[in-house]
Coordinates of C-alpha atoms and ligand atoms in Angstrom, one line a residue:
X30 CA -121.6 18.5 -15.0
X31 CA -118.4 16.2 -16.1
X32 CA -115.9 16.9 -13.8
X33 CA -116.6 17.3 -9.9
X34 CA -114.0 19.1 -7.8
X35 CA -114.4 18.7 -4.1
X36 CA -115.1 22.6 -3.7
X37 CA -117.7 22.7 -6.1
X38 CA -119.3 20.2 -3.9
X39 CA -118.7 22.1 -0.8
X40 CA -119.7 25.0 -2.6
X41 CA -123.0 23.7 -3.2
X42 CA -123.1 22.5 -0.2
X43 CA -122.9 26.3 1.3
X44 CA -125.3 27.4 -1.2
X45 CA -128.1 24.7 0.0
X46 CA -126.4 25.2 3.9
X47 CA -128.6 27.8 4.6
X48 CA -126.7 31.2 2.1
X49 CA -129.3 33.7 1.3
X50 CA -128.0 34.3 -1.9
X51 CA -130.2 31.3 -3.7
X52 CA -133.5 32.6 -1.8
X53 CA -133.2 35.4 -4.6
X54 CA -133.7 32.7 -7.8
X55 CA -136.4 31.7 -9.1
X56 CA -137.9 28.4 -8.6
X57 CA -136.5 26.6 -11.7
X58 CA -132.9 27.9 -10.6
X59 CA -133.3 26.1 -7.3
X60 CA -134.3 23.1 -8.6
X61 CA -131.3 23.2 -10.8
X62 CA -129.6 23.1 -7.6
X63 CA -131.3 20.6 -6.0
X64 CA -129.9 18.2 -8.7
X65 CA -126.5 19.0 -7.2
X66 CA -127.6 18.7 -3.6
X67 CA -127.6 14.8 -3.9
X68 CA -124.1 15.2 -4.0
X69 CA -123.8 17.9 -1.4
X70 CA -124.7 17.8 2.2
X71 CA -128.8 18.8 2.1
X72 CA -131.0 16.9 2.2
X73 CA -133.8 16.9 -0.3
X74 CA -136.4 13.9 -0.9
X75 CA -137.0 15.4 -4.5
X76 CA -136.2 15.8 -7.8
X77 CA -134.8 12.1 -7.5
X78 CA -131.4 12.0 -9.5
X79 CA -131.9 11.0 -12.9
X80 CA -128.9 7.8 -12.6
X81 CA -128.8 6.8 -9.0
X82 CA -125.6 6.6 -7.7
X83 CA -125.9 3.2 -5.3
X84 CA -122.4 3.6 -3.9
X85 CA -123.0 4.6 -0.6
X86 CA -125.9 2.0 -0.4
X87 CA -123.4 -0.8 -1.2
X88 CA -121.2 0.2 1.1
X89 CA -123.5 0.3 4.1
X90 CA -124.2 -3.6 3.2
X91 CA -120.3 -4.1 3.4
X92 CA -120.5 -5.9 7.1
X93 CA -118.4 -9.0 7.2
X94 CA -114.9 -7.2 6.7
X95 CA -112.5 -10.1 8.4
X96 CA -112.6 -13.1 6.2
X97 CA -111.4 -16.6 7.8
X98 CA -107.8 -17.0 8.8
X99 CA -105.9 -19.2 10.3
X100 CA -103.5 -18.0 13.7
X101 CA -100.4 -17.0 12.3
X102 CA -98.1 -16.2 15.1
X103 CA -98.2 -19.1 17.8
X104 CA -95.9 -19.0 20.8
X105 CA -92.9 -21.6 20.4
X106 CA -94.2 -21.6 16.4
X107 CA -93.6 -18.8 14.8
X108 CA -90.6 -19.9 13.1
X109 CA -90.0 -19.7 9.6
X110 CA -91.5 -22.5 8.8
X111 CA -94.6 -21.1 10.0
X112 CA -94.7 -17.8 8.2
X113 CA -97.9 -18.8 5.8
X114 CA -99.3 -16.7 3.4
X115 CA -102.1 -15.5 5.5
X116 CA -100.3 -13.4 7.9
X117 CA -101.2 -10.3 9.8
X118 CA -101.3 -7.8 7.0
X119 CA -105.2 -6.7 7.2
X120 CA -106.9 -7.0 4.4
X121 CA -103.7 -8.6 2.5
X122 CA -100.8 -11.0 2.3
X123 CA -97.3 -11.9 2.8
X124 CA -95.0 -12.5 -0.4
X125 CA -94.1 -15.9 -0.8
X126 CA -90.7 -17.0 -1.9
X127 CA -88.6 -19.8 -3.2
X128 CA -85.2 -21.4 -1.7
X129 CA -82.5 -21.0 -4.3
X130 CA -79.2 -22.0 -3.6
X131 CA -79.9 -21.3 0.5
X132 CA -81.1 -17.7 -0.6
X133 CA -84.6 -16.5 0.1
X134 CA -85.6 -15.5 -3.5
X135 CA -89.0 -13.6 -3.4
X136 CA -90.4 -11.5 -6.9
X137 CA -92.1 -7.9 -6.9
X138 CA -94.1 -6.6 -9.9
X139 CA -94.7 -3.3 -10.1
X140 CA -97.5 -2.4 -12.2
X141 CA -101.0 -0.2 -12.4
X142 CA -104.4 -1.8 -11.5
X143 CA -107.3 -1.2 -9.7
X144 CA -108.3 -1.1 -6.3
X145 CA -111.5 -1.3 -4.3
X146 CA -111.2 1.0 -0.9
X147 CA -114.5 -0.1 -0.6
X148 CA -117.2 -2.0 -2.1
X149 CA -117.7 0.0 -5.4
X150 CA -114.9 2.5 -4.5
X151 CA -112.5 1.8 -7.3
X152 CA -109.1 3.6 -7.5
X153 CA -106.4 3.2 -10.2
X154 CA -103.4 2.8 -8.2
X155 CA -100.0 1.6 -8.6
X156 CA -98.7 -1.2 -6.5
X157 CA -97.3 -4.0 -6.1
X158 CA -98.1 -8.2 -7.3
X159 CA -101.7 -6.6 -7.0
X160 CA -102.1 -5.0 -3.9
X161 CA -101.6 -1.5 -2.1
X162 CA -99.8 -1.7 -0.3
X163 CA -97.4 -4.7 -2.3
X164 CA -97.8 -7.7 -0.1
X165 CA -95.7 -7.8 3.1
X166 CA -92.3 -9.4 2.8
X167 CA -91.0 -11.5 5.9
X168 CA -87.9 -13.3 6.3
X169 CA -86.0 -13.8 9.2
X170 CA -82.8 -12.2 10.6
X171 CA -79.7 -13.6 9.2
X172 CA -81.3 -14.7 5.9
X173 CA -79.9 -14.1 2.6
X174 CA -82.6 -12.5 0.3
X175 CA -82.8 -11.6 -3.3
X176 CA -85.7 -9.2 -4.1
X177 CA -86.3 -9.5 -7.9
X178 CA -88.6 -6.7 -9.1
X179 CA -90.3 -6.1 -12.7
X180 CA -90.9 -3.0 -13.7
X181 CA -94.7 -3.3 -15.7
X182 CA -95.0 0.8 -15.3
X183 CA -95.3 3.5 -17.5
X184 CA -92.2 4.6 -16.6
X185 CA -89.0 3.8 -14.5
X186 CA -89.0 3.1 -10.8
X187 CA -86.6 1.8 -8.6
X188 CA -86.9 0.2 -5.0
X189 CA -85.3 1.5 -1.6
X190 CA -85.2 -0.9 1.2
X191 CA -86.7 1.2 4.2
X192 CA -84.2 1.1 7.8
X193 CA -82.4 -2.3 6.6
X194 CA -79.3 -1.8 6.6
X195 CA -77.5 -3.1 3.4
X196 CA -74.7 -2.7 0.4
X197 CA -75.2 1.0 -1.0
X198 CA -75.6 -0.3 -4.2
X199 CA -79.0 -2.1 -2.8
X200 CA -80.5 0.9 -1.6
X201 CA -82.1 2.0 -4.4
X202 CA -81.8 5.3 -4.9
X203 CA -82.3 5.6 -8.5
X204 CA -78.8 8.0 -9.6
X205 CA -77.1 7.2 -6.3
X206 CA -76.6 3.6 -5.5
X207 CA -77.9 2.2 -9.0
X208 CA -79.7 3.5 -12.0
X209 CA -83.5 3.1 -12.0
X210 CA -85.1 -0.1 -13.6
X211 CA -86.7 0.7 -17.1
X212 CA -90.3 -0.2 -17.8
X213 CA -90.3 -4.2 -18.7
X214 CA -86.8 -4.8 -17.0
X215 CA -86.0 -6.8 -14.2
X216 CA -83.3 -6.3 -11.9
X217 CA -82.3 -8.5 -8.9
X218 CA -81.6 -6.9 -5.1
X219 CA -79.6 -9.3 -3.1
X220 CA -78.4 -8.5 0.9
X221 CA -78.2 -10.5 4.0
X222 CA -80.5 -9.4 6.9
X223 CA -78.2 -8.1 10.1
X224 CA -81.4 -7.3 11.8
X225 CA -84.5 -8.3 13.2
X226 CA -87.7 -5.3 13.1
X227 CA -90.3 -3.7 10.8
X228 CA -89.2 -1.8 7.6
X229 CA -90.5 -1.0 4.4
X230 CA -89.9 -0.8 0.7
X231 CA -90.8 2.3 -1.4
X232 CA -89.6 3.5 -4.7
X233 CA -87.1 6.1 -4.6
X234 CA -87.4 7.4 -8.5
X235 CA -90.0 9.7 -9.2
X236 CA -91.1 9.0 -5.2
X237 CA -93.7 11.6 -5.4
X238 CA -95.9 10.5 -7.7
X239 CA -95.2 6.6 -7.1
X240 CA -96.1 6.8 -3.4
X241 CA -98.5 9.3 -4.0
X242 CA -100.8 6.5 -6.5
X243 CA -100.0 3.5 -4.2
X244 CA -96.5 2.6 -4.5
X245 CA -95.4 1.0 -1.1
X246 CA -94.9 -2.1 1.3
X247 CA -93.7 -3.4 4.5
X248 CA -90.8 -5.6 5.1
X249 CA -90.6 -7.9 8.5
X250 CA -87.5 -9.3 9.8
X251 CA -88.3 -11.6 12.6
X252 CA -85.5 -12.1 15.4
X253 CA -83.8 -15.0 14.6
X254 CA -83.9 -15.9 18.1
X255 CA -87.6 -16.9 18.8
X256 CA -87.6 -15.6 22.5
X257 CA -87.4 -12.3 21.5
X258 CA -90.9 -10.5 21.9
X259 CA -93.1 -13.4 21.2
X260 CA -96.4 -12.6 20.8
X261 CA -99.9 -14.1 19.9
X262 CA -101.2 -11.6 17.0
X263 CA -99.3 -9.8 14.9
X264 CA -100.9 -7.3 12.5
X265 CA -98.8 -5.3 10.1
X266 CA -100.6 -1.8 8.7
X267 CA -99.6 1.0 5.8
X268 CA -101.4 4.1 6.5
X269 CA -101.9 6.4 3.3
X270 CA -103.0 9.8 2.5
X271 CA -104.7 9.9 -1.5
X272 CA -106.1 12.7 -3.1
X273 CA -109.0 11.3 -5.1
X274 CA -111.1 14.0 -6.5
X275 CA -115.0 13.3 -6.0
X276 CA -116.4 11.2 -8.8
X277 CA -112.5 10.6 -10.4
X278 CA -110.6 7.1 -10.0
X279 CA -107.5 8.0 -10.0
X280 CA -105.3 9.5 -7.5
X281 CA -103.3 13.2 -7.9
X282 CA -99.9 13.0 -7.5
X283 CA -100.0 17.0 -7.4
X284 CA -101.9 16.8 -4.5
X285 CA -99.2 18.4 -1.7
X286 CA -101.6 18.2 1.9
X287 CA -104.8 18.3 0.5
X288 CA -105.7 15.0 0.7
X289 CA -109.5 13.7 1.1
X290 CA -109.0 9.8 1.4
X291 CA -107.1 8.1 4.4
X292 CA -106.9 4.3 4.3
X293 CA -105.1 1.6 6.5
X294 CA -103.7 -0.8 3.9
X295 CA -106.0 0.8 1.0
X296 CA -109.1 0.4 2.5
X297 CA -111.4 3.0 4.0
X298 CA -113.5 2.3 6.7
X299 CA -115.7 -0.2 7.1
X300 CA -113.6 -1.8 4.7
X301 CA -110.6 -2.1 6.8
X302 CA -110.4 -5.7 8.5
X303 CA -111.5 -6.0 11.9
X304 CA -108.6 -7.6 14.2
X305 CA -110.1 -9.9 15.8
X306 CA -108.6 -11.2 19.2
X307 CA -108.5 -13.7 22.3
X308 CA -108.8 -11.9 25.7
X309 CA -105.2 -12.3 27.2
X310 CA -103.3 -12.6 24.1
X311 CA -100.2 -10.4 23.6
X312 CA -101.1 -7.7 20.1
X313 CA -98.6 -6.3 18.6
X314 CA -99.3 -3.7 15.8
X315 CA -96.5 -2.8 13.1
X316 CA -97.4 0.3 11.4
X317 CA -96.0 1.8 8.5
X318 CA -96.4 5.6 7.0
X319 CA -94.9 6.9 3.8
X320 CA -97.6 9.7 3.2
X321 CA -97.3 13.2 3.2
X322 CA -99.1 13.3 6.7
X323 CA -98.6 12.0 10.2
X324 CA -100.7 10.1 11.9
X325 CA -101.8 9.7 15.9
X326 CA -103.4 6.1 16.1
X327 CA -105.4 5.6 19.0
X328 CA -106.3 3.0 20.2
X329 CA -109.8 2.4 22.5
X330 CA -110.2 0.8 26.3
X331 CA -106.6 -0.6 26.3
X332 CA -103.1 1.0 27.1
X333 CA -100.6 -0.4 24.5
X334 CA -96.7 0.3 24.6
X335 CA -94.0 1.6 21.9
X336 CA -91.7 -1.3 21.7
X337 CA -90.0 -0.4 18.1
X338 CA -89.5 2.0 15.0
X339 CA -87.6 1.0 12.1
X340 CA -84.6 2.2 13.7
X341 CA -85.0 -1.1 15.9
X342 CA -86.5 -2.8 19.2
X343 CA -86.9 -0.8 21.9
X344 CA -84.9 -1.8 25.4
X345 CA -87.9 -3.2 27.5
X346 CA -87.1 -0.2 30.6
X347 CA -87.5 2.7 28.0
X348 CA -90.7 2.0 26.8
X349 CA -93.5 3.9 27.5
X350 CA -97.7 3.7 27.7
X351 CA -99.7 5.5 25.4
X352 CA -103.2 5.5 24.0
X353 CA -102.2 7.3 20.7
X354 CA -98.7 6.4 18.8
X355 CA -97.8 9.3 16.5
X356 CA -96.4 7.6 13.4
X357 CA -94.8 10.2 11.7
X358 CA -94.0 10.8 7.9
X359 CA -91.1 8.0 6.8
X360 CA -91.4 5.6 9.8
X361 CA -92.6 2.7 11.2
X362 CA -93.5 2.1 15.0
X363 CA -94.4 -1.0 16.6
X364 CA -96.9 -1.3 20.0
X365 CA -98.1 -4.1 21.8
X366 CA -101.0 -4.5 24.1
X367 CA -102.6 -7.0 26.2
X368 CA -106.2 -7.5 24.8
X369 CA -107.1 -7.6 28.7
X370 CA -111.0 -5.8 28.0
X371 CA -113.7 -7.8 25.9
X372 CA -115.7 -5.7 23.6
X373 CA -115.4 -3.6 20.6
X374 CA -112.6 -1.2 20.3
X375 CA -112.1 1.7 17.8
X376 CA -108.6 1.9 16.5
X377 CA -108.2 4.7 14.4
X378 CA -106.3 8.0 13.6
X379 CA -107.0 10.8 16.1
X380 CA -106.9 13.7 13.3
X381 CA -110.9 14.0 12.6
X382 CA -111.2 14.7 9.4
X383 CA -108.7 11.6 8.6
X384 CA -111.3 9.4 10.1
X385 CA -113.7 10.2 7.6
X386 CA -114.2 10.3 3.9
X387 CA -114.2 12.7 0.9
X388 CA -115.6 16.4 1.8
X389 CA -113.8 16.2 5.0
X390 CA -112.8 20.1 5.2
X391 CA -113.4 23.5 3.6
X392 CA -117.2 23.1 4.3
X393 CA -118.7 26.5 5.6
X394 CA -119.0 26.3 9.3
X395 CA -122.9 26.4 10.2
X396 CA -122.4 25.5 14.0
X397 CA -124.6 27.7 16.0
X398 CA -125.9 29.5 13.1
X399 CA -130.0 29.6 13.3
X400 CA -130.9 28.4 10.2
X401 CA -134.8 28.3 10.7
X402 CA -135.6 31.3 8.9
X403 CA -133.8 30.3 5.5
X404 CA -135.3 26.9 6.3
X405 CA -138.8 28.1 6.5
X406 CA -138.1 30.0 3.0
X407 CA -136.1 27.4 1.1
X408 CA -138.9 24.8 1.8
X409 CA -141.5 27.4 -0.1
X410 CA -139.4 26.0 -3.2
X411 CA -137.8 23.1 -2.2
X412 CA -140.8 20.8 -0.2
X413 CA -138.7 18.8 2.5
X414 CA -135.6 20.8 2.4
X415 CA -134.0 20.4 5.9
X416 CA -130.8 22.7 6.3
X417 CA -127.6 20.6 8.1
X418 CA -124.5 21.6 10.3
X419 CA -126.2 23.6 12.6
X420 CA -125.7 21.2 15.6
X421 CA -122.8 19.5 14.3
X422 CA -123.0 16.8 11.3
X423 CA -123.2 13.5 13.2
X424 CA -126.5 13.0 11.0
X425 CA -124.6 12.1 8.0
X426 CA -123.7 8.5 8.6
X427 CA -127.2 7.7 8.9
X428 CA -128.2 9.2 6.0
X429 CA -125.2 8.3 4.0
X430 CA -127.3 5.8 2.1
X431 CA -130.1 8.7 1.4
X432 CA -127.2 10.9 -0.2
X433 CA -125.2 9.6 -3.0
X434 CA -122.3 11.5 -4.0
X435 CA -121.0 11.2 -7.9
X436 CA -120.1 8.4 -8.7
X437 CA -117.3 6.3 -7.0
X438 CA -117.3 9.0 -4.4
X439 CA -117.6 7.2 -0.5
X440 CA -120.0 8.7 1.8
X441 CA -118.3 11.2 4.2
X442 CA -119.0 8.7 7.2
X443 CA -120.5 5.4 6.7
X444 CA -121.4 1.7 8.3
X445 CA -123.2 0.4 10.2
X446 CA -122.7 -0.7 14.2
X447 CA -125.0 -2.7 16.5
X448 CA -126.5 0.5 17.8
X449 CA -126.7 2.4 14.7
X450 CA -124.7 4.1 12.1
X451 CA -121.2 4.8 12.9
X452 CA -120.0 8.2 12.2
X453 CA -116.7 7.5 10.7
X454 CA -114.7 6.8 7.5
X455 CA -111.3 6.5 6.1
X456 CA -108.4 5.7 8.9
X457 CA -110.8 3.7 11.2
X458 CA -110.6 0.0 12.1
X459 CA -112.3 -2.1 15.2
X460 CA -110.1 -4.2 17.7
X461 CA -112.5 -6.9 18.8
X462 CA -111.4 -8.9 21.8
X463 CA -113.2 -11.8 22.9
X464 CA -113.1 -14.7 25.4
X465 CA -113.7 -17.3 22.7
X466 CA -112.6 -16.8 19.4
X467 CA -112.8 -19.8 16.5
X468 CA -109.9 -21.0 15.7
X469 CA -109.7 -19.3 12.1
X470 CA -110.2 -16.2 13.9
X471 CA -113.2 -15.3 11.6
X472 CA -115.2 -11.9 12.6
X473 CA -117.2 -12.8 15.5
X474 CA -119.6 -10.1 14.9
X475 CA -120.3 -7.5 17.2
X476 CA -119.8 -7.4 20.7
X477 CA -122.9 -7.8 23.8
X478 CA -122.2 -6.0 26.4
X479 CA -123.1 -8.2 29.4
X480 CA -126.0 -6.8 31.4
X481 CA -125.3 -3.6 33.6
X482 CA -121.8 -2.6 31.5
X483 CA -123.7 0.1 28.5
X484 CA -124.2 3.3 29.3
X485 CA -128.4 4.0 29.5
X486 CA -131.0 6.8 29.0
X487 CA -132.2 8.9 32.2
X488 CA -134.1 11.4 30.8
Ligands
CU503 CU1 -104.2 10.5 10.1

């Protein structure tokens, strides 16, 4: 079997769910099914698969997401100065730049690489310097900037500067305000910021295939008055919709809504980094979508407000509370919160099947269905087979390390909490607020609940 589409999966996956139709074959037929049912959503102990596919295993081992980094945003500090290149951009990096002349001179490469969602979940993408999303690019309102960008792709691309308002001929529509930049060219982009507020960059040549395979970034003026909005943690996020056929690498551009992996900055969960907070601080999120799809983020045990878009701040008496921000198609939106409530929070899109991996829909619907008889009858030639879906499939994290899929395919749900696997994938990241923190804000690991504050068994 060389090439595994996502409904052949499913489709075996319905065969093995409990369908009559392979009670009929003969015993050597099953088996050959069996085979497939490692990459399906049965589970049978036996034949073991020739090549073991130890993706999911590696990925259950992925704990420590949050690697050590200093505070970035300080009250009374945050000033240029201070922007370092570990900021707030989970799981990545701010673009650093050079003075030139009293212009802000930072350099984009645009260029195909490869990118691990999650440990051992490698996708060809195109980005940016090495990252997708390209690394966040912050300046400060009233700088001058020049943007140079090399084009290392296969093809031309050009780069649109998303909400910041600029000379047409910056804007980067590739026909309208400038012609495209030719693979191994380099063209400079040069504007002065009149703004302060979260935007983005994004190709606008060929834009559905070059945001479809990776092709994005934010871009963070801070007010140049530093008494606007401080805050004590600021995280930037790109949320992304990829269609990455089971056991392929590279993403489809063809792909329209049909899309099977959802990351926050390229990373499926548990890979995401954890934001890790000081009860009291002030968190504000920035959070960017150019995919085909929008997304409800929701955020647990806190009430956060919508204080921006990329159309600009938000006057402090029209804002409002929410638990889940829509970030539609082609926008940023900004919340803050007070971490006020220790523990470990879910942050995550609200849309189920974006908080989960590959095989997320088109599975045949076994709730309620009695599937004992076919059971009984299925074991006869498959010893241990145990049908799933009937009561739901909150098994599969659990056994997400039992089940490989092909290979460089992420189990459906996956990781690992302090109370057991965690049902969830893709679009999924933890808040966790604590009364101490270290002063690198390095993962603090998971979260005690104090005596008398977890819910318990009676019966
Ligand atoms: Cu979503």
């Amino acid at each position: 079997m060389s090439i595994w589409a996502r409904r052949q999966i499913l489709k075996s996956a319905a065969l093995l769910g409990g369908a009559g139709a392979l009670l009929r074959g003969t015993k050597a037929s099953a088996q050959d099914h069996s085979h497939m049912d490692m990459g399906s959503m049965t589970m049978a102990p036996k034949p073991a698969p020739a090549k073991p596919a130890p993706m999911a295993t590696r990925m259950k081992a992925a704990a420590p997401v949050t690697p050590p980094r200093p505070p970035r945003l300080v009250p009374g500090t945050d000033r240029p100065a201070t922007i370092t290149l570990n900021s707030g951009t989970l799981n990545g990096g701010t673009l650093p730049f050079v003075m030139k002349d009293g212009v802000k001179e930072f350099h984009l490469t645009a260029h195909e690489f490869e990118q691990e969602f999650a440990p051992g979940f490698k996708v060809k993408v195109w980005g940016y310097n090495g990252s997708t999303p390209g690394p966040t690019i912050e300046a400060v309102e009233g700088d001058r900037v020049r943007i140079l960008v090399t084009n290392r792709l296969p093809e031309a691309t050009s780069i649109h500067w998303h909400g910041i308002l600029l000379p047409s001929g910056m804007d980067g529509v590739a026909g309208l305000s400038a012609p495209p930049i030719p693979p191994g060219e380099t063209w400079a982009y040069e504007f002065t910021l009149r703004q302060h507020g979260t935007q983005m960059y994004h190709p606008h040549y060929d834009e559905m295939v070059q945001m479809a395979v990776g092709m994005m970034g934010m871009f963070v003026i801070h007010p140049k008055d530093a008494a606007i909005g401080p805050v004590d943690r600021d995280y930037t996020m790109m949320l992304h919709a990829w269609a990455i056929h089971p056991g392929t690498s590279r993403p489809d551009p063809a792909v329209m809504l049909e899309h099977d992996t959802w990351t926050i900055n390229g990373r499926v969960f548990p890979a995401v980094e954890h934001l890790v907070v000081k009860t009291g601080e002030r968190v504000r999120l920035r959070i960017g979508n150019v995919s085909m799809h929008e997304h409800p983020m929701h955020i647990h045990g806190h009430h956060m407000w919508v204080t921006g878009t990329d159309g600009g701040m938000i006057p402090e008496g029209a804002r409002w509370p929410e638990t889940t921000i829509q970030v539609p198609v082609g926008t940023t939106r900004t919340v803050e919160f007070v971490a006020d409530n220790p523990g470990d929070w879910a942050f995550h899109c609200h849309k189920g099947h974006h908080a989960m991996n590959t095989m997320g829909h088109d599975i045949p619907n076994f709730l309620g269905v009695d599937q004992r008889d076919v059971a009984r009858d299925m074991a006869k030639q498959l010893p241990g087979y145990m049908p799933m879906g009937e009561g739901g499939m909150g098994d599969m994290g659990a056994m997400a390390g039992m089940m490989p899929g092909p290979a460089n395919t992420p189990p459906m749900m996956t990781g690992t909490g302090p109370y057991g696997a965690l049902d969830m994938g893709g679009m999924v990241t933890v808040i966790k607020v604590r009364d101490e923190v270290a002063a690198d804000y390095r993962d603090p690991g998971w979260y005690k609940a104090p005596k008398g504050t977890m819910a318990w068994k009676v019966g």
